[in-house]
Short mmCIF file of C-alpha atoms in Angstrom, two decimals:
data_model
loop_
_atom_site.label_atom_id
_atom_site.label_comp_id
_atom_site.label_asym_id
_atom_site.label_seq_id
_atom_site.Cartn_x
_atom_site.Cartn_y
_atom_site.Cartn_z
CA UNK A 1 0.00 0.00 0.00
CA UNK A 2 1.09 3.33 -0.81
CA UNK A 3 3.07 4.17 2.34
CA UNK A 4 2.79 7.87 2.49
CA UNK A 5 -1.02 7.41 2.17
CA UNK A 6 -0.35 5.33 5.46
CA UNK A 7 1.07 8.10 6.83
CA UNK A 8 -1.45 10.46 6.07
CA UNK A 9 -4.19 8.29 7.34
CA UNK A 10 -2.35 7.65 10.75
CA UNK A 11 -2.17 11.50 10.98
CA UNK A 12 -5.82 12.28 10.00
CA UNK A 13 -6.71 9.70 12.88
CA UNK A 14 -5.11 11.60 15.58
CA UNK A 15 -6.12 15.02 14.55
CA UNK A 16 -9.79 13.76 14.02
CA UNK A 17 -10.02 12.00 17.50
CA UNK A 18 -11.47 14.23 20.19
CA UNK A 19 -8.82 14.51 22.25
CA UNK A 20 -6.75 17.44 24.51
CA UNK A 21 -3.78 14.56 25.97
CA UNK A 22 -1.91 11.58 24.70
CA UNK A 23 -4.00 9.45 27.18
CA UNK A 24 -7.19 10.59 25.37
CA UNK A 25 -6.08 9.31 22.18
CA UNK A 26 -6.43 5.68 20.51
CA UNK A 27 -4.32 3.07 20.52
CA UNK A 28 -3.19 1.70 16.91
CA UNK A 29 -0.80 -0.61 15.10
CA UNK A 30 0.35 0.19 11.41
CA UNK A 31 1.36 -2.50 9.17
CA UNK A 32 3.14 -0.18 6.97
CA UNK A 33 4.39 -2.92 4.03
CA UNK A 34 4.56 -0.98 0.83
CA UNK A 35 6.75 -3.49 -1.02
CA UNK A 36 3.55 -5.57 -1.52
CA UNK A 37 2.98 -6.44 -5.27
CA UNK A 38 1.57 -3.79 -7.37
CA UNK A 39 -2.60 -3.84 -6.66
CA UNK A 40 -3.18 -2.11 -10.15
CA UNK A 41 -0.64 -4.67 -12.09
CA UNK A 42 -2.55 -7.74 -10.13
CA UNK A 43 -6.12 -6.95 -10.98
CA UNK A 44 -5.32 -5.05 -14.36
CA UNK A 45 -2.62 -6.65 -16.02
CA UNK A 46 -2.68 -10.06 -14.38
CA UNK A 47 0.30 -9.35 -11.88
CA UNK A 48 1.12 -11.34 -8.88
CA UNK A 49 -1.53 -10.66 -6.49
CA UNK A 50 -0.73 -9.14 -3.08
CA UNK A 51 -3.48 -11.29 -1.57
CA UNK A 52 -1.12 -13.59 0.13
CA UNK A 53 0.99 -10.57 1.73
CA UNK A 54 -2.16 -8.90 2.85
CA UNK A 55 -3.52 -11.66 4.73
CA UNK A 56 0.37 -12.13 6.87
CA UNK A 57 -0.28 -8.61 7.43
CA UNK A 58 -3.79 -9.68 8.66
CA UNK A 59 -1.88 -12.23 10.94
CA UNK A 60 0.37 -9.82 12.30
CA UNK A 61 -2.93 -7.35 13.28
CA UNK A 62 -4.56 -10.48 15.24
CA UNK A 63 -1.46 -10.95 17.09
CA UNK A 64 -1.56 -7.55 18.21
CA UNK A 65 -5.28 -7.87 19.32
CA UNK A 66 -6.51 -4.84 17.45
CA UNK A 67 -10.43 -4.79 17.35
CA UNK A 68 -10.91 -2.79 14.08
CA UNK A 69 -9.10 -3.34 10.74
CA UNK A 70 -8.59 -0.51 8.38
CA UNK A 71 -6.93 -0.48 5.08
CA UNK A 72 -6.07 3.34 3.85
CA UNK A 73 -5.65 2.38 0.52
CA UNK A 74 -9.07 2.06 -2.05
CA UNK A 75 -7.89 -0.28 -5.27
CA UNK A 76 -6.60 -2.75 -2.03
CA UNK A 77 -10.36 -2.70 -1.14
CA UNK A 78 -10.59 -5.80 -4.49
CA UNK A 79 -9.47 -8.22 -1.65
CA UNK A 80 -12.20 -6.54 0.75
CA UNK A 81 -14.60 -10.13 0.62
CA UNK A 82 -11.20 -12.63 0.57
CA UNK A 83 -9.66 -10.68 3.66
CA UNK A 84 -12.68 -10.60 5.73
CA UNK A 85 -12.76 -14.55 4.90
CA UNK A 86 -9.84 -15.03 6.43
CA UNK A 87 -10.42 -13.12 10.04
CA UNK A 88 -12.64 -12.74 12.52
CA UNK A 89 -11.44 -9.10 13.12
CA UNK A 90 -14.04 -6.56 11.15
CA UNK A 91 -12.47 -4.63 8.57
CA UNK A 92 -14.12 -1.25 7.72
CA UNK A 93 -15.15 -0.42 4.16
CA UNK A 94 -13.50 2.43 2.85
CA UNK A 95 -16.62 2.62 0.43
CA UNK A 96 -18.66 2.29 3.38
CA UNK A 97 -16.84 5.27 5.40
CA UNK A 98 -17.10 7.13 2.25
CA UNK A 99 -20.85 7.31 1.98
CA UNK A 100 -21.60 7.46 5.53
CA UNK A 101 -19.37 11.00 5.12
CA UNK A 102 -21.44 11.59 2.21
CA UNK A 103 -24.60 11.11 4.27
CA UNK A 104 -23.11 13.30 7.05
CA UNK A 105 -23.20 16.48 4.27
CA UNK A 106 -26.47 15.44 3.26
CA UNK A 107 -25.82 13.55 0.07
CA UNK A 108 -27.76 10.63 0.30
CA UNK A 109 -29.15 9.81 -3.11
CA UNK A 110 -28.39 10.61 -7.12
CA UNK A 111 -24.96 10.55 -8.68
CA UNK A 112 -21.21 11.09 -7.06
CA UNK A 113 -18.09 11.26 -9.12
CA UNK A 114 -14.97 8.95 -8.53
CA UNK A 115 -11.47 10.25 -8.99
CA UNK A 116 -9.77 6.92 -7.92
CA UNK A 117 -6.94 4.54 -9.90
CA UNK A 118 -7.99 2.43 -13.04
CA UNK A 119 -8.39 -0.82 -11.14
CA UNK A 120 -10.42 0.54 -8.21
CA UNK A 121 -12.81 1.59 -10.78
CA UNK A 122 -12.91 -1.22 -13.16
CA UNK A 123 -12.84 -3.48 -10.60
CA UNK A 124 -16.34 -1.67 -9.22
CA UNK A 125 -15.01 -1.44 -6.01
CA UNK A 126 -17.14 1.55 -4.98
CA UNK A 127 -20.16 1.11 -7.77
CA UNK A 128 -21.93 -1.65 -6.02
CA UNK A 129 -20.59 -1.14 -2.18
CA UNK A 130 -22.28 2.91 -2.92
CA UNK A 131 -24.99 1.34 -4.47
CA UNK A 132 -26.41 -0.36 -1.20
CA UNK A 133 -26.69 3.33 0.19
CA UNK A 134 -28.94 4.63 -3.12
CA UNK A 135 -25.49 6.26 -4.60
CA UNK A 136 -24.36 5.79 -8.41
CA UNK A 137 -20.82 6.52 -9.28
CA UNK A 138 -19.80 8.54 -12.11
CA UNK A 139 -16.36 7.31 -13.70
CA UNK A 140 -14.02 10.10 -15.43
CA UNK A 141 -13.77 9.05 -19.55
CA UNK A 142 -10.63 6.57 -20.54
CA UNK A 143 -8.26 9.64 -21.32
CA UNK A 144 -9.11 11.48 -18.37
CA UNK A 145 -8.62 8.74 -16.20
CA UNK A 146 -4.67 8.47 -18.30
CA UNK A 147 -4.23 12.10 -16.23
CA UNK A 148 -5.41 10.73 -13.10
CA UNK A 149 -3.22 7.54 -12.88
CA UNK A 150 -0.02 9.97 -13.56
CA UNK A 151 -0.97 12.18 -10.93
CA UNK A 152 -1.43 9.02 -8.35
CA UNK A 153 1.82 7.80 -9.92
CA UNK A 154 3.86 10.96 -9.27
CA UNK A 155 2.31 11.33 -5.63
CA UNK A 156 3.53 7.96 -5.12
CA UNK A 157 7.16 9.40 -6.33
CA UNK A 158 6.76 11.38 -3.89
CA UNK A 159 5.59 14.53 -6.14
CA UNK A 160 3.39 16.37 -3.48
CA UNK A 161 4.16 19.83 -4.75
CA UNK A 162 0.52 21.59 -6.08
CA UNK A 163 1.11 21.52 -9.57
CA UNK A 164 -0.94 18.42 -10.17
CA UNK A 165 -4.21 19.94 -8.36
CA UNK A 166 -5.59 21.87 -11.49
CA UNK A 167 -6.08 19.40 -13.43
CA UNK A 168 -7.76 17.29 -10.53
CA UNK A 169 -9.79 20.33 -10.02
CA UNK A 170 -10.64 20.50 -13.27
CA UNK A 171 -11.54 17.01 -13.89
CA UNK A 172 -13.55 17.37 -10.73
CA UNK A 173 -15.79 20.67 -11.97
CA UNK A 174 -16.56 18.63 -15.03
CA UNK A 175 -18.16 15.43 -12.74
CA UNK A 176 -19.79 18.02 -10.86
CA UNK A 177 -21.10 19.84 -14.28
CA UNK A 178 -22.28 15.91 -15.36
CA UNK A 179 -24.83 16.06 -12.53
CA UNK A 180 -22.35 14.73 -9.68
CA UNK A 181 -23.23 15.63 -6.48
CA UNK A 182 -19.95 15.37 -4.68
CA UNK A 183 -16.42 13.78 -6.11
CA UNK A 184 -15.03 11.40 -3.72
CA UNK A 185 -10.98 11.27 -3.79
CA UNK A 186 -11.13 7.46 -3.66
CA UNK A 187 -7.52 7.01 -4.24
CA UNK A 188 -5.85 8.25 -0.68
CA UNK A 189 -2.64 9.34 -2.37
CA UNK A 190 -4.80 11.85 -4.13
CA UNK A 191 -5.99 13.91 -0.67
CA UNK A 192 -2.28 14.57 0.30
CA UNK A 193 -2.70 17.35 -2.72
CA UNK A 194 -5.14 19.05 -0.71
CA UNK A 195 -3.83 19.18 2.71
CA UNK A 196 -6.37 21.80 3.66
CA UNK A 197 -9.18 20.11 2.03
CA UNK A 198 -11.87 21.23 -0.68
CA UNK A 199 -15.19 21.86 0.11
CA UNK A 200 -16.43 19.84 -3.15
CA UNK A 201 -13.69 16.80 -2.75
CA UNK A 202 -14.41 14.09 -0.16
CA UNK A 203 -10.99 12.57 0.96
CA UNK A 204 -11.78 9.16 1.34
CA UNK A 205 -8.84 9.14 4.20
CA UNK A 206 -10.63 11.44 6.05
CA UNK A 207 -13.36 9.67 5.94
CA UNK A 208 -11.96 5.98 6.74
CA UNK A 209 -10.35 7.82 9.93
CA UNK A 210 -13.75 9.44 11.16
CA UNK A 211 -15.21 5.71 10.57
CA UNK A 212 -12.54 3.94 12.60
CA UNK A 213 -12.51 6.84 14.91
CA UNK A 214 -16.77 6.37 15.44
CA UNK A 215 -16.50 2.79 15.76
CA UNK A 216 -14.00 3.28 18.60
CA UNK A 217 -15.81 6.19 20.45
CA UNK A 218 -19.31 6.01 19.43
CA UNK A 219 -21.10 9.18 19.23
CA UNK A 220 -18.46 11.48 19.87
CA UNK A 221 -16.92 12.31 16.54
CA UNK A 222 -19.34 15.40 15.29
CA UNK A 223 -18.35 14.29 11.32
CA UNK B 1 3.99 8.99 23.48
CA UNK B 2 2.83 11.47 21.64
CA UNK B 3 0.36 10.44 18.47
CA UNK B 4 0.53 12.79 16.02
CA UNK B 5 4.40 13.07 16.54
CA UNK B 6 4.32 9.20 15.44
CA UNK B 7 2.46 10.02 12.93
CA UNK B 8 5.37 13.19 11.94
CA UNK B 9 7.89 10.44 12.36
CA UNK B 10 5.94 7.97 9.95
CA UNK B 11 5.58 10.58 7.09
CA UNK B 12 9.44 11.64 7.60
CA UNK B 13 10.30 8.44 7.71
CA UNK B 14 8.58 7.81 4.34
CA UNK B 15 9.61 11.68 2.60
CA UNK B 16 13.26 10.79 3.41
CA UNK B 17 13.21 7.35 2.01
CA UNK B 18 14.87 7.46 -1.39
CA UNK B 19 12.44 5.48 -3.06
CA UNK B 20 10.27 6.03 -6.38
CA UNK B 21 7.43 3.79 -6.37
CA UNK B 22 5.67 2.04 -3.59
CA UNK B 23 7.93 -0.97 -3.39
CA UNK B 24 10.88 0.33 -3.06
CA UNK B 25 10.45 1.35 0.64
CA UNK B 26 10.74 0.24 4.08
CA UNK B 27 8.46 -1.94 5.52
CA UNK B 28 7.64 -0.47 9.39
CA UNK B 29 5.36 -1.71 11.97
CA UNK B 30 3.85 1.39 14.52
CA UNK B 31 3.03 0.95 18.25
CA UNK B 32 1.15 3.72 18.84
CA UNK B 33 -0.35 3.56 21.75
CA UNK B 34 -0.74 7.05 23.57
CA UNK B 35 -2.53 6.04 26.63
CA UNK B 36 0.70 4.71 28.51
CA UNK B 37 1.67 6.64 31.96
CA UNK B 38 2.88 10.33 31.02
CA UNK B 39 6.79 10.11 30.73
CA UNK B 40 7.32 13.83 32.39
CA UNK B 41 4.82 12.74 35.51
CA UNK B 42 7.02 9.85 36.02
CA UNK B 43 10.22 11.65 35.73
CA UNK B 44 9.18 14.57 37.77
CA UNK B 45 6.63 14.03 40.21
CA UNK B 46 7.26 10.25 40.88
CA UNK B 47 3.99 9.86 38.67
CA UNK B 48 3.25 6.16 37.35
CA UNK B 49 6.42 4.22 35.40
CA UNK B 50 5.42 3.47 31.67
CA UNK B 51 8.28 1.64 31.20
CA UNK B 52 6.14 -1.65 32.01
CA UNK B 53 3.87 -0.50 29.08
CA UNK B 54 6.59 0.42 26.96
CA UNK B 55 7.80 -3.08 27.34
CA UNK B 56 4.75 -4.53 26.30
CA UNK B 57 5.14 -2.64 23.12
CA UNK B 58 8.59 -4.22 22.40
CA UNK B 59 7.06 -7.46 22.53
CA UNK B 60 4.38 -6.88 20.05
CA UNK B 61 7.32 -5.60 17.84
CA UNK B 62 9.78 -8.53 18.65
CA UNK B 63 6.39 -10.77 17.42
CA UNK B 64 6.29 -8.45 14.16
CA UNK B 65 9.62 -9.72 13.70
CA UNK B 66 11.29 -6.36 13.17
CA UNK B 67 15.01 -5.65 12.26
CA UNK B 68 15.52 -1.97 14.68
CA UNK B 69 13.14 0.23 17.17
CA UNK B 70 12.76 3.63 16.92
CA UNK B 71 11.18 5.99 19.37
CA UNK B 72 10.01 9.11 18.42
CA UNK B 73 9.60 10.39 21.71
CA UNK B 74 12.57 12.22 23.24
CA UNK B 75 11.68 11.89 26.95
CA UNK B 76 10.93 8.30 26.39
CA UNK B 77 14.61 7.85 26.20
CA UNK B 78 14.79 8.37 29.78
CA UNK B 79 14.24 4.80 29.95
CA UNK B 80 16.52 3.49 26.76
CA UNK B 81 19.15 1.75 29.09
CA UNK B 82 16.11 -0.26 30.52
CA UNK B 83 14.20 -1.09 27.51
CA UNK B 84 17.59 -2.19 25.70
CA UNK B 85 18.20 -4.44 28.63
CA UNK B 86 14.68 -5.86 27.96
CA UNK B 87 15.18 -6.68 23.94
CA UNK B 88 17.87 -8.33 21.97
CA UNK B 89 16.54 -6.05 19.10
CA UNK B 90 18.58 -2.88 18.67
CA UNK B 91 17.36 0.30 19.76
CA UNK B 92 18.18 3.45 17.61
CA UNK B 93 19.02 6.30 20.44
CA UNK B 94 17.46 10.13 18.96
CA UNK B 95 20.55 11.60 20.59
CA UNK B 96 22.58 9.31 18.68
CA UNK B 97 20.57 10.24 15.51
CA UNK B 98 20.95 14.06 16.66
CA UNK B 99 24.59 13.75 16.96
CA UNK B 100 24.91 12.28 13.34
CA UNK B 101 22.92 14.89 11.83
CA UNK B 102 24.82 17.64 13.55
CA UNK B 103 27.83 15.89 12.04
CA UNK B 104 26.82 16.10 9.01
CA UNK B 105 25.76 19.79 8.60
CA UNK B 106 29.52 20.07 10.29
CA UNK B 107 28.92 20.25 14.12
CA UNK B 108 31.21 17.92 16.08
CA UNK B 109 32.10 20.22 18.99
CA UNK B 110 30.86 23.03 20.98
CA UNK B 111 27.81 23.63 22.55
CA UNK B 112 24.15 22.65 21.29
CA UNK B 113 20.90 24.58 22.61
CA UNK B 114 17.65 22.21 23.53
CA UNK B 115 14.75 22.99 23.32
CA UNK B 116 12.82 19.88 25.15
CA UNK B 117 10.78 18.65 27.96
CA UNK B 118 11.69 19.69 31.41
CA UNK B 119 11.82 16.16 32.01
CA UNK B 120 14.26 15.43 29.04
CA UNK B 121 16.58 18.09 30.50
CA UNK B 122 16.73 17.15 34.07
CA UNK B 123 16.68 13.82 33.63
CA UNK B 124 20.08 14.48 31.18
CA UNK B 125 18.44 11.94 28.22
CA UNK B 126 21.20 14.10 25.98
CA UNK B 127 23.79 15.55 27.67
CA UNK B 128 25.49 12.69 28.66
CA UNK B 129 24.68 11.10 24.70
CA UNK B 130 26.11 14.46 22.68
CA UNK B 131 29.45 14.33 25.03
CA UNK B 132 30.07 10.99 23.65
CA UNK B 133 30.24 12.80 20.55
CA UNK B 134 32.23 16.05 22.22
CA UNK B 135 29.09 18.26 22.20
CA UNK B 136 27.77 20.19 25.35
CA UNK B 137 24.18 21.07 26.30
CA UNK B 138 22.33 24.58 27.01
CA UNK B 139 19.26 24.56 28.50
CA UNK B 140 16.52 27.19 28.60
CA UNK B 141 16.58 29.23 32.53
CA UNK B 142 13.91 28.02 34.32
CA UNK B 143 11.01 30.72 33.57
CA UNK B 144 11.83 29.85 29.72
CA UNK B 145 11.28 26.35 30.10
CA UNK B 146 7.87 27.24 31.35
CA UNK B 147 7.24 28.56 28.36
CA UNK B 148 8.47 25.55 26.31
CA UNK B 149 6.30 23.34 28.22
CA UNK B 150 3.72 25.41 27.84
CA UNK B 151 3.75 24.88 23.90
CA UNK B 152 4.12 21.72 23.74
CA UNK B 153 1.24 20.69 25.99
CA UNK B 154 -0.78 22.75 23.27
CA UNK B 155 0.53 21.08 20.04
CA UNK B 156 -0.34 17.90 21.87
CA UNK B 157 -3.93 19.13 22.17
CA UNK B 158 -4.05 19.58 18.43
CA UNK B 159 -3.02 23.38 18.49
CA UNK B 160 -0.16 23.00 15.48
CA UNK B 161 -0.75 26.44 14.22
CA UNK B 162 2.03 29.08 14.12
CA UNK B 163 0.97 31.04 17.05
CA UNK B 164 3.33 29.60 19.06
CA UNK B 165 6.59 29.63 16.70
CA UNK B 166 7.40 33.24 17.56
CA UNK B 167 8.22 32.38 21.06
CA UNK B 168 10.11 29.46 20.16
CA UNK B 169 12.36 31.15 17.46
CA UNK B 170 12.98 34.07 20.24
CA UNK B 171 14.43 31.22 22.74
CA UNK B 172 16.45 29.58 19.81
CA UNK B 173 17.83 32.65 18.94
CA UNK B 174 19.10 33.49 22.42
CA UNK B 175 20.39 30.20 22.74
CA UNK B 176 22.37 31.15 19.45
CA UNK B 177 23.11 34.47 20.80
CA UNK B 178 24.86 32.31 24.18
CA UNK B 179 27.41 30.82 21.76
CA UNK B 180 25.18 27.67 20.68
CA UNK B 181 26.30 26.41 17.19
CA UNK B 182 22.45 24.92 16.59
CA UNK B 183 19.65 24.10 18.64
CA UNK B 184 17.92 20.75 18.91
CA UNK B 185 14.21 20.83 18.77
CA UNK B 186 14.49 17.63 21.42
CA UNK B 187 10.80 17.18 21.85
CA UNK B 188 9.02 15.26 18.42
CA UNK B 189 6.29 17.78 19.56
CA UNK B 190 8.09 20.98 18.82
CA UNK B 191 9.04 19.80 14.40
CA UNK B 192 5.40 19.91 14.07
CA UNK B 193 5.38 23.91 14.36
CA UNK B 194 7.77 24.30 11.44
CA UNK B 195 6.39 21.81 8.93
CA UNK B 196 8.98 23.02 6.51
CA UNK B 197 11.66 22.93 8.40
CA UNK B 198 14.05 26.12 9.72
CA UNK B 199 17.97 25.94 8.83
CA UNK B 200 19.17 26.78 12.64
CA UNK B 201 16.47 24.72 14.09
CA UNK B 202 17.35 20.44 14.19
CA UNK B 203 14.80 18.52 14.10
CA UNK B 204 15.14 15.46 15.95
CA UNK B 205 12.19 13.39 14.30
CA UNK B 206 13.77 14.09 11.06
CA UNK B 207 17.19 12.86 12.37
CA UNK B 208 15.84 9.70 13.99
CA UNK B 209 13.91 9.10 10.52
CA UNK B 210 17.28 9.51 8.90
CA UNK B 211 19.22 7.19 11.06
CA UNK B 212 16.65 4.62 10.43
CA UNK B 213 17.12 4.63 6.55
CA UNK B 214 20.85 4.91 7.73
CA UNK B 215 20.42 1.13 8.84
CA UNK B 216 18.19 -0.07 6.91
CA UNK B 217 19.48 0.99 3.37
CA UNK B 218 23.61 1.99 4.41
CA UNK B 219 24.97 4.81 2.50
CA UNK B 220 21.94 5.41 0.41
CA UNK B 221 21.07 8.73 1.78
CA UNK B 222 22.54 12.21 1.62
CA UNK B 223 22.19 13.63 4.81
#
């Protein structure tokens, strides 16, 4: 998984938790193993899959007696049904987090755009998960989705600089001219861009944090 | 220890990696678990020990199988000697990782200002470390260290805006001014109000994220 996403996710956890001390704060374990094989290469191009390395990292979770499982990265989220399989631990949804955010702003019905890598959206990871909540998903055309995939690809270089959010926010402004209500960030590299946020892009990091974060301390989080 | 200065560490630790693409960097596992006994209580005030809980984070990480341990938490070092005693794993000491970035921006004698928990300070978690290395310590006067505390008990209750930097830079530069070659931001806390960095100001999350990379991929990185 893309370990800067990681990063970001861990630090969107602590800043979202209600808390004024360390000892207010939860407890977690990161499994931060980016040298996994390639999740677009295994689902698009017939690549090794990283199933097998996900699940020792499940093993490794158990043995720390976590309660919660969260993966901060979306195209990973093809393995969702085979991981869950193999533990008893729940793992939370990153589609699921994503449109109980949605519902949080009020968007609980018509269309939402997806700005996420090729595989997560070929692979429908978010079209029928959003479906169970009355969304539809709104995919960007083949050459726009070319732009997005460089962008995720130069994040993951390390390439965090703002040059790359025009064209996001211009992609974006088009879903949102289709009819979209909201355009979810569904690839968590793509949020570090907007380290401030945007009103009109829902960073599916965010919202996986406020979902682990509400399962923990129920009722507290004010999404 | 402090959670969103794991978090700091995490993300340095993944910026400084020389690395391209997801694979190509370091696999980590994170304790974080911010709920042990506070580390200046136990110093100062004969509060709690968390060195118990501390050690049951080394096991999880001896079960994780890992190579080193780092601990981004400065005053946490108070107990090093203990914890070391407790793991055949190797622990990477900050000061040590302080030392070897002041080396390499050409500081190998002289005296060092630090800026870090009252409980770092007295309890001497660097001053006997940088002498190994010929370096002496300055500490803030009393009424100053006040202050210092005072800051970072608000960045640890989510107040990372640059309010407080002011006061900080007016303490570093009197350290300067008292014949300091550099001054050692010895509390992961205190990195988080200059998020890009300040040339006088060392950064000891950033060094410890160094000296990890140091060991895990030798002579790969340019300090």
């Amino acid at each position: 998984m893309g370990p800067a996403a990681t990063a970001d996710f861990l630090g969107k956890l602590v800043r979202l938790t209600p808390a004024s001390r360390d000892q207010e704060h939860l407890r977690s374990v990161v499994c931060n193993f980016p040298d996994i094989p390639d999740r677009n290469d295994a689902i698009l191009s017939n690549g090794s899959s990283p199933l097998q390395a996900m699940v020792r990292s499940l093993r490794i979770l158990e043995r720390c007696q976590v309660k919660y499982i969260a993966m901060p990265c979306n195209t990973a989220h093809y393995w969702f049904d085979a991981l869950q399989e193999e533990t008893a631990l729940p793992i939370i949804h990153i589609a699921d987090a994503v449109a109980h955010s949605l519902a949080a702003i009020g968007i609980v019905r018509g269309r939402v755009g997806l700005l996420a890598t090729t595989a997560t959206i070929q692979a429908g990871v978010y079209a029928e998960r959003l479906r169970r909540f009355g969304l539809d998903c709104i995919a960007p055309s083949e050459d726009t989705q070319v732009q997005i995939m460089d962008v995720i690809r130069k994040i993951k270089a390390g390439e965090t600089d703002t040059a790359a959010r025009p064209s996001v926010e211009r992609i974006a402004a088009d879903m949102l001219g289709r009819g979209a209500s909201a355009v979810v960030l569904a690839c968590t590299e793509l949020p570090m861009l907007f380290p401030d946020g945007e009103a009109h892009l829902l960073d599916s990091t965010a919202a996986l944090a406020r979902e682990c974060i509400e399962h923990m301390y129920p009722g507290q989080l004010t999404r």
